[in-house]
PDB file of C-alpha atoms in Angstrom:
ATOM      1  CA  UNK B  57       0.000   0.000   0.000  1.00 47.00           C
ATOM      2  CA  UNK B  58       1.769   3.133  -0.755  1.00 50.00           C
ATOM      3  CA  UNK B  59       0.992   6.155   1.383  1.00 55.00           C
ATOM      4  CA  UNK B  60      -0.401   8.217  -1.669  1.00 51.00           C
ATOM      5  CA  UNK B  61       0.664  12.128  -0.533  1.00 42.00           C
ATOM      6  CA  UNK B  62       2.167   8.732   0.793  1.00 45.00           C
ATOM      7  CA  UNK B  63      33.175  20.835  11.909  1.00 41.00           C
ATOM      8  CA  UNK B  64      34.497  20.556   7.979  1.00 43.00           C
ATOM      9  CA  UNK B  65      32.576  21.386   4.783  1.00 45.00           C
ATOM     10  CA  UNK B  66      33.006  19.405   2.372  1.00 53.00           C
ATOM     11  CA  UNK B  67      32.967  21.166  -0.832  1.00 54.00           C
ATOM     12  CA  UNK B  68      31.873  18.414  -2.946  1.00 56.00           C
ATOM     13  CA  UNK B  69      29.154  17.394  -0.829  1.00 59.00           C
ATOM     14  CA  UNK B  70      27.951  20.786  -0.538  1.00 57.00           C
ATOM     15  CA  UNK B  71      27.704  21.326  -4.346  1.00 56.00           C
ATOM     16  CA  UNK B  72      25.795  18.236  -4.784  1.00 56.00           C
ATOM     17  CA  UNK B  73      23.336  19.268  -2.675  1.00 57.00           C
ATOM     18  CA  UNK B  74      22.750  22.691  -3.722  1.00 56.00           C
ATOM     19  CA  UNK B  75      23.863  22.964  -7.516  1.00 53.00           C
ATOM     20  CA  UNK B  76      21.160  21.898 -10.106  1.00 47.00           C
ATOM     21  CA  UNK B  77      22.426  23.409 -13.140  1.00 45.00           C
ATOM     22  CA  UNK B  78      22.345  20.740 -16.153  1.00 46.00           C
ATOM     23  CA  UNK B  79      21.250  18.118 -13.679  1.00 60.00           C
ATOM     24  CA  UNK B  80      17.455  16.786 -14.047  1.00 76.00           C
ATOM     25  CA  UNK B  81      17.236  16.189 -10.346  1.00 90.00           C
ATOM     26  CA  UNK B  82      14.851  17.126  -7.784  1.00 96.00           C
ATOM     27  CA  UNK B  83      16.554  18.222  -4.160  1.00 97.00           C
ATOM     28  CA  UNK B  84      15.497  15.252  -2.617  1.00 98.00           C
ATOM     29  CA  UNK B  85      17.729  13.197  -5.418  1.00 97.00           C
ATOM     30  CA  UNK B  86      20.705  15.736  -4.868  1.00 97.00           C
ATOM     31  CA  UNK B  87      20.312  15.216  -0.545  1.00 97.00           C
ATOM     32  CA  UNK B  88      20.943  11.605  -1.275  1.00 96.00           C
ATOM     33  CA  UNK B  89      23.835  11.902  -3.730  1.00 95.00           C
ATOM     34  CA  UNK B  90      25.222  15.128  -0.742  1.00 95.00           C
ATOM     35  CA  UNK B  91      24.909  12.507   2.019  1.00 95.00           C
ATOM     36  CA  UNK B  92      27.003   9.689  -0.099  1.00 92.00           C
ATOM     37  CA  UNK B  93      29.193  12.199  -0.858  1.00 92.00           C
ATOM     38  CA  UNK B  94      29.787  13.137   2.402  1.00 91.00           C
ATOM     39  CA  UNK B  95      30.588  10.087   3.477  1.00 89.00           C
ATOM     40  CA  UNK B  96      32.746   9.347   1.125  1.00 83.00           C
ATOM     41  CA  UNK B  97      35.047   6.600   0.071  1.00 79.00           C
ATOM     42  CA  UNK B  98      35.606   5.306   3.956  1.00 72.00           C
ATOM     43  CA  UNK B  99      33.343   6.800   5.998  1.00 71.00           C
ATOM     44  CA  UNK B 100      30.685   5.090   7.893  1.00 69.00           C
ATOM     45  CA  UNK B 101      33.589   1.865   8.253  1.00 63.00           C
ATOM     46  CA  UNK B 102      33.487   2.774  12.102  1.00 70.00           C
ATOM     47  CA  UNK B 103      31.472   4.998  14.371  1.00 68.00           C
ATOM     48  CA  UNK B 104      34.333   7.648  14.794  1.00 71.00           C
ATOM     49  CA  UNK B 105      35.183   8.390  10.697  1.00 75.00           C
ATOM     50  CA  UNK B 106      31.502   9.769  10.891  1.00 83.00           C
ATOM     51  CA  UNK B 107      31.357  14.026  10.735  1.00 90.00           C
ATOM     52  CA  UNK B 108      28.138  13.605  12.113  1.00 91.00           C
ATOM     53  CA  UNK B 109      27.328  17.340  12.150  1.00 94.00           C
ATOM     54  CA  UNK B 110      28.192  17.761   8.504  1.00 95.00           C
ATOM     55  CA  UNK B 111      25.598  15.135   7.817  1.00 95.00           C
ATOM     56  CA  UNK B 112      22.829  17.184   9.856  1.00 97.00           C
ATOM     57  CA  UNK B 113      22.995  20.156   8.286  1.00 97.00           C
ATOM     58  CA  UNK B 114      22.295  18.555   5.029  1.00 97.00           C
ATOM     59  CA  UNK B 115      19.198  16.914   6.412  1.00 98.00           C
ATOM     60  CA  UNK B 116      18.138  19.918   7.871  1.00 98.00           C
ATOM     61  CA  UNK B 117      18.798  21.990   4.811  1.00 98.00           C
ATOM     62  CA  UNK B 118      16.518  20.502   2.806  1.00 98.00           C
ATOM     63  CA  UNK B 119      12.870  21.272   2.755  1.00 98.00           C
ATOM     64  CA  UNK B 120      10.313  18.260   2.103  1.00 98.00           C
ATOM     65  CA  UNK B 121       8.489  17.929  -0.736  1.00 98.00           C
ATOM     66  CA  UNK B 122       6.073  14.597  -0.462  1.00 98.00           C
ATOM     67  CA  UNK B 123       6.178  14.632  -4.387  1.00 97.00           C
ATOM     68  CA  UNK B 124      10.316  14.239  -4.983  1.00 98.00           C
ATOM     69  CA  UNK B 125       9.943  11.354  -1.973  1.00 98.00           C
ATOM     70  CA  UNK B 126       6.558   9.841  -2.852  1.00 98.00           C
ATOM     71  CA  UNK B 127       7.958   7.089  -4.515  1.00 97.00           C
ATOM     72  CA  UNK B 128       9.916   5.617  -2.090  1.00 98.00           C
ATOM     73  CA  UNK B 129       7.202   5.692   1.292  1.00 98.00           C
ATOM     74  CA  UNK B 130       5.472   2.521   0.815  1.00 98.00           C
ATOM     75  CA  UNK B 131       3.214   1.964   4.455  1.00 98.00           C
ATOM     76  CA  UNK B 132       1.168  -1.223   5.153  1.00 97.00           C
ATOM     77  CA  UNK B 133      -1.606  -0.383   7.839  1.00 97.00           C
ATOM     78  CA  UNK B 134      -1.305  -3.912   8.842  1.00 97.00           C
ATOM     79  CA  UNK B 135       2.516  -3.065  10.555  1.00 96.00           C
ATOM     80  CA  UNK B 136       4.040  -0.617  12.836  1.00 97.00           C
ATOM     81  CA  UNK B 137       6.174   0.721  10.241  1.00 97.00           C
ATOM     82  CA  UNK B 138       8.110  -0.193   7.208  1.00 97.00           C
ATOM     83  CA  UNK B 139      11.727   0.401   6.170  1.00 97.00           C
ATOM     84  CA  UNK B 140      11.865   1.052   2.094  1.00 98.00           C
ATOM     85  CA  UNK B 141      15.328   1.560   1.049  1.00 97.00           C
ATOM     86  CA  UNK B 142      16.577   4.729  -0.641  1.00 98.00           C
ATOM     87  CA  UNK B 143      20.331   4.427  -1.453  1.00 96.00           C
ATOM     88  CA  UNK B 144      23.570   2.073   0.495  1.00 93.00           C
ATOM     89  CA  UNK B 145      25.856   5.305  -0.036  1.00 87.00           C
ATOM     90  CA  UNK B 146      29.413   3.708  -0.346  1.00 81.00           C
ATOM     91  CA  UNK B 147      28.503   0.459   1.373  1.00 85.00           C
ATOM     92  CA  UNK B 148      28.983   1.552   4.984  1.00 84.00           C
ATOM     93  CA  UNK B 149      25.594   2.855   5.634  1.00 91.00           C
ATOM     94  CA  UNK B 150      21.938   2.875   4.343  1.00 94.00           C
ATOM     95  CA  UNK B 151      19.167   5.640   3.649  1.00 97.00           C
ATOM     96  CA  UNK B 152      15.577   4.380   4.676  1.00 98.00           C
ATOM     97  CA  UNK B 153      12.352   6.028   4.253  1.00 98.00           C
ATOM     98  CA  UNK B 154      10.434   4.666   7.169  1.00 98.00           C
ATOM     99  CA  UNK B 155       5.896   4.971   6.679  1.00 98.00           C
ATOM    100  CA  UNK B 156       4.507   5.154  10.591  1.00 98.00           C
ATOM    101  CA  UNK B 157       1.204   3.789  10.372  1.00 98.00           C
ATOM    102  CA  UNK B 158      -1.422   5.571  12.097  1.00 98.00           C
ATOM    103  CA  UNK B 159      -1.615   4.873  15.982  1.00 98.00           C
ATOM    104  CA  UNK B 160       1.369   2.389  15.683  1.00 98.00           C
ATOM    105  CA  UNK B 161       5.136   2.705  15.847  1.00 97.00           C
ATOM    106  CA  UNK B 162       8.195   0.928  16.874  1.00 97.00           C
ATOM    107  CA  UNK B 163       9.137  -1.665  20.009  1.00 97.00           C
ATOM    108  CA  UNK B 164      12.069  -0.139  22.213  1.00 97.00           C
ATOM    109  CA  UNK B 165      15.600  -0.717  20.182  1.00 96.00           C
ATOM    110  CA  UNK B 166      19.290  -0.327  20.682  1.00 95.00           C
ATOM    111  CA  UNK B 167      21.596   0.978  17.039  1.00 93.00           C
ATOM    112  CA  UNK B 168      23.934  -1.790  17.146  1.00 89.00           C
ATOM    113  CA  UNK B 169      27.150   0.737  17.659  1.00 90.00           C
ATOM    114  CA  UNK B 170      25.598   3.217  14.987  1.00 91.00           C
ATOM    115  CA  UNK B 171      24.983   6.659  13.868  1.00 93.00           C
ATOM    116  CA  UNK B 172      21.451   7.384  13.320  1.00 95.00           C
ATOM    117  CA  UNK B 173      19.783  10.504  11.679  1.00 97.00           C
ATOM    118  CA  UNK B 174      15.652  10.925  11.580  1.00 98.00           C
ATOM    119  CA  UNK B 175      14.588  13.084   9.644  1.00 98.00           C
ATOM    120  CA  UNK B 176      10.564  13.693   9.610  1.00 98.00           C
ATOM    121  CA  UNK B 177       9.135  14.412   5.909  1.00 98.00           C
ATOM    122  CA  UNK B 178       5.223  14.266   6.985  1.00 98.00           C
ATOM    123  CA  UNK B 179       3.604  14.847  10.253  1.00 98.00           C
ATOM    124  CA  UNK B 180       4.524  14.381  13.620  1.00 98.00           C
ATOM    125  CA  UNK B 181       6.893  11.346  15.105  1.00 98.00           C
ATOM    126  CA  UNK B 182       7.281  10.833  19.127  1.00 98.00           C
ATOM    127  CA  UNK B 183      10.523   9.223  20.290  1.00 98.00           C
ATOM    128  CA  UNK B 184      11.236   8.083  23.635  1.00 98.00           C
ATOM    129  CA  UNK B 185      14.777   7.782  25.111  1.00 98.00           C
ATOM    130  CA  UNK B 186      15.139   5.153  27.833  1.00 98.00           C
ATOM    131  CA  UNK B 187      18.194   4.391  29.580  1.00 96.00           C
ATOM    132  CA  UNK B 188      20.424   1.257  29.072  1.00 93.00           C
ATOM    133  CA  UNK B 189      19.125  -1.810  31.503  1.00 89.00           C
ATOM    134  CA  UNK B 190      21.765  -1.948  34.233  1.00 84.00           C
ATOM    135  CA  UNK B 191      23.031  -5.049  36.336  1.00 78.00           C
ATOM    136  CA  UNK B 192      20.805  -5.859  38.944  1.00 74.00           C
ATOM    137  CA  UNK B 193      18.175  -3.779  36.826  1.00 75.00           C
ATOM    138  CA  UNK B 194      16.488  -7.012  35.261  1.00 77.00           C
ATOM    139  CA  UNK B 195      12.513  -7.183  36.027  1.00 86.00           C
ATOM    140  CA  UNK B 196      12.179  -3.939  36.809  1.00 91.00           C
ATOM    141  CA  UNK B 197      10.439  -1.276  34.459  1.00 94.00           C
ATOM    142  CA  UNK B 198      13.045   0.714  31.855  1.00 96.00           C
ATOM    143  CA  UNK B 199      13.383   4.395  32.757  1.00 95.00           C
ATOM    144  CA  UNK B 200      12.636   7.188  30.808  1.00 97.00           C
ATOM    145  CA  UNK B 201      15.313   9.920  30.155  1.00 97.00           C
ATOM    146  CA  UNK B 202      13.206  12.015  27.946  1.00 98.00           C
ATOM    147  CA  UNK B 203      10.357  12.351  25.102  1.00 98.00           C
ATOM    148  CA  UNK B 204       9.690  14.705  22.472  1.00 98.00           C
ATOM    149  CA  UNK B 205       7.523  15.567  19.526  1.00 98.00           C
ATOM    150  CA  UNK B 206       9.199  15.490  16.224  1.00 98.00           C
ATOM    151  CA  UNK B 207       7.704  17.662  13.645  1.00 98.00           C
ATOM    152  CA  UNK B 208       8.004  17.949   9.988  1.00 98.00           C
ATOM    153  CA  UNK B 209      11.501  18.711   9.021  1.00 98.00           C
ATOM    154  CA  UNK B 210      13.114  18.497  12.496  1.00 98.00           C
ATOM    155  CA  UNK B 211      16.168  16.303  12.132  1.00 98.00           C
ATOM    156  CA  UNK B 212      16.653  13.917  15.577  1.00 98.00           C
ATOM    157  CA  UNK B 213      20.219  12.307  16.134  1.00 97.00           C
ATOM    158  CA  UNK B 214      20.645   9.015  18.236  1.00 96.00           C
ATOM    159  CA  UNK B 215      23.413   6.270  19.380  1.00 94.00           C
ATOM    160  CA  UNK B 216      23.737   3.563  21.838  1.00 95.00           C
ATOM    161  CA  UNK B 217      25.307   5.985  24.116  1.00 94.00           C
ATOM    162  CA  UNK B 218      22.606   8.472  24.306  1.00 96.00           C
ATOM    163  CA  UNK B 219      20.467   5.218  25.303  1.00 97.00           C
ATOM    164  CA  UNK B 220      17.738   3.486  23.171  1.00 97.00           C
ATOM    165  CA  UNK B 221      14.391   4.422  22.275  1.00 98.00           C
ATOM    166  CA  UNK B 222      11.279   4.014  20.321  1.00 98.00           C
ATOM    167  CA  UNK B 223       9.504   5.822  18.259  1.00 98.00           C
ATOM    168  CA  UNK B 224       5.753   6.130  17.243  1.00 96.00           C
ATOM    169  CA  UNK B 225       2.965   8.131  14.980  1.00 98.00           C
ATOM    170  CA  UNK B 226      -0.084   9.249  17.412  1.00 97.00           C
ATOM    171  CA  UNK B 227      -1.606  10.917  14.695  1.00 96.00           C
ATOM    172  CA  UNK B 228      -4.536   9.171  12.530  1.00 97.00           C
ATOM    173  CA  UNK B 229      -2.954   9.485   9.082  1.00 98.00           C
ATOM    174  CA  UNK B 230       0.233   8.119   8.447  1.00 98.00           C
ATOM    175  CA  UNK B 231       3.920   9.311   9.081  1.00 98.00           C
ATOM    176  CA  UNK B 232       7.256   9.571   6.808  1.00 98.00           C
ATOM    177  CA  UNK B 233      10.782  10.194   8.366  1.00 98.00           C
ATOM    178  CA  UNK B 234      14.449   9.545   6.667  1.00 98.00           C
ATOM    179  CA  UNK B 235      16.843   7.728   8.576  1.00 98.00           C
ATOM    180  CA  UNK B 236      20.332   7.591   7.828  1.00 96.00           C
ATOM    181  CA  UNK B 237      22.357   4.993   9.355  1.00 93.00           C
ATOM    182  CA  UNK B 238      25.791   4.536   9.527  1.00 91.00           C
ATOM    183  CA  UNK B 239      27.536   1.696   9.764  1.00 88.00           C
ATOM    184  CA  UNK B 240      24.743   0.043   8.217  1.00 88.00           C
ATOM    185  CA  UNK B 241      24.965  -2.785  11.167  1.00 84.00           C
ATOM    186  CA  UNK B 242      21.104  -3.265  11.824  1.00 87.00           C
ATOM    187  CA  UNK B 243      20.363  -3.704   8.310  1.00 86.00           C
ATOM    188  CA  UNK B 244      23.218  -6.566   8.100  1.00 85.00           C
ATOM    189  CA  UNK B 245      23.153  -8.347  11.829  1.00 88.00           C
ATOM    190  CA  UNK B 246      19.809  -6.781  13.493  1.00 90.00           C
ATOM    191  CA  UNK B 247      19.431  -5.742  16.734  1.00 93.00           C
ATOM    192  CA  UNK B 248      18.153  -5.215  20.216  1.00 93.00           C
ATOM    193  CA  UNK B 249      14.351  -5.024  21.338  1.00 96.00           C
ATOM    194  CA  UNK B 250      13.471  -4.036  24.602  1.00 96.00           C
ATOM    195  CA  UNK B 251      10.550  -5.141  27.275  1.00 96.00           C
ATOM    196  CA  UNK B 252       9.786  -1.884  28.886  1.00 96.00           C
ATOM    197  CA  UNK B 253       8.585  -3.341  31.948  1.00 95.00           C
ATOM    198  CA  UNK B 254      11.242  -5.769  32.564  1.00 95.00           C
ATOM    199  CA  UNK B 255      13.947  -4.510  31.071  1.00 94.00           C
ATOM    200  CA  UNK B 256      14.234  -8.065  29.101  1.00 93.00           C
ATOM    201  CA  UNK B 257      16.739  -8.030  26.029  1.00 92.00           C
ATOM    202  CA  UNK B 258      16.072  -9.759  22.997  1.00 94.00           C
ATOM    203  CA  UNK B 259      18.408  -9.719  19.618  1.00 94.00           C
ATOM    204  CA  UNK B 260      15.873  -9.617  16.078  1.00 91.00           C
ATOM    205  CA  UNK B 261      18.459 -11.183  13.125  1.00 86.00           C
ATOM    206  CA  UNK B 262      15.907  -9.758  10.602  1.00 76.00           C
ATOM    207  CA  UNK B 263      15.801  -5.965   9.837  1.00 83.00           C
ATOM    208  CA  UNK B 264      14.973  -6.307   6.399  1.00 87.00           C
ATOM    209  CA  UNK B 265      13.007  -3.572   3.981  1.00 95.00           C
ATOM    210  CA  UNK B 266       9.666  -3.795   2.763  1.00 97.00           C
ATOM    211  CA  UNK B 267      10.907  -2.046  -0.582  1.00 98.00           C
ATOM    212  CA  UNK B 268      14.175  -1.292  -2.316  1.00 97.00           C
ATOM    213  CA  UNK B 269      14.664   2.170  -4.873  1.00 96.00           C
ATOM    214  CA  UNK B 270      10.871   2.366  -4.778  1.00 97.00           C
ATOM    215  CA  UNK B 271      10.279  -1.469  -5.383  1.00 97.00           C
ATOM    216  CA  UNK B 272       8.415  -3.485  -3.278  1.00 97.00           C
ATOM    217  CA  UNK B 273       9.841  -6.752  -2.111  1.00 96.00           C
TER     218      UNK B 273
END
C-alpha cells in the first residue's frame, strides 16, 4: 500500500546538494547523492570516521516535498512501520524512508554501535529515550530519560550511548521520516528489542526492507 501524498565542509558534498544546473534532479535526489558524498570513500567503516554534524545540516537543509519522496514511502496499515530503502551510499551505511502507520510505531531498540539521523518528511513522530538496563536492573520497568515531539523537518540524532528508544505516529494518518544509518549494522546483523517493563533483552536477526529504490519486495 503506498501512502499516496504517501566541523568541515566538504565542498563536494555541498555542491551536490545545492547545484542543479544541467542536472534533471529534484533536491530530494541531490540530498541523497550530498549525504554519499559526504561520506565518502571510507566513511561510515566505524562509528568515529563519521562528521556527524556535517551530515545534519544537510538533512536539515533541505525542505520536504512529499512529491520528490513519494515514490519511495510505501506503508502497510497492517505493521508498525516499514523500512523502504533509498540508497547504500558507499557500502557503509543505508538511507531508509520509514511509513509510521497511524496509531502504531516501533518496540524499544538499541543501534547496534551506529549513527542514526531521523529526519521527519510528513507529520509528527514521538521518540522516547530510555536508559540502558543496568546489572541488577532485570525485572524492573526501563526508565525514561526524555520524550519529544518530532515535527516535519526536524532532524533527531541518536546512538547507543545516548540510550535506546522508540519511536511512534499518534496521529490518525500516516507518518514519513528519513533515517540515515551509519555503519549500516542493523540492516546486516539486526538488533536489540526491549521489554519496557522488565527490562528483558532480545536480539531480532531480521531488519529487512519492505521495498528497495521504490520497489516493493
Amino acid at each position: 500500500m503506498a501512502v499516496g501524498i504517501v566541523q568541515t565542509v566538504r565542498p563536494g558534498a555541498l555542491a551536490a546538494f545545492e547545484c542543479s544546473l544541467h542536472v534533471d534532479m529534484n533536491r530530494f535526489d541531490r540530498l541523497v547523492l550530498a549525504l554519499k558524498d559526504a561520506l565518502g570513500p571510507s566513511s561510515g567503516l566505524t562509528s568515529d570516521d563519521v562528521d556527524v554534524e556535517y551530515l545534519t545540516k544537510l538533512m536539515k537543509a533541505y525542505n520536504s516535498d512529499e512529491r520528490e519522496w513519494a515514490t519511495f514511502a510505501m506503508g502497510d496499515a497492517s505493521r508498525g512501520y516499514t523500512r523502504n530503502l533509498v540508497d547504500e551510499g558507499n557500502g557503509k551505511s543505508n538511507l531508509l524512508v520509514l511509513v509510521w502507520s497511524p496509531g502504531k510505531g516501533s518496540p524499544i531498540h538499541d543501534h547496534g554501535n551506529a549513527h542514526c539521523l531521523m529526519k521527519i518528511l510528513r507529520g509528527d513522530l514521538t521518540e522516547t529515550r530510555y536508559a540502558f538496563p543496568e546489572a541488577g536492573e532485570e525485572g524492573k520497568p526501563m526508565k525514561v530519560i526524555s520524550e519529544k515531539v518530532y515535527k516535519e523537518n526536524q532532524v533527531a540524532y541518536m546512538a547507543d550511548e545516548l540510550g535506546v528508544h522508540r519511536v511512534w505516529n499518534q496521529g490518525s494518518d500516516f507518518a514519513v521520516s528519513l533515517h540515515l544509518y551509519t555503519p549500516p549494522n542493523v540492516a546486516k546483523g539486526g538488533c536489540h528489542i526491549f521489554n519496557e517493563e522488565t527490562g528483558k533483552k532480545s536480539h531480532i536477526k531480521n531488519c529487512g526492507y519492505y521495498s528497495a529504490y521504490g520497489k516493493k519486495l
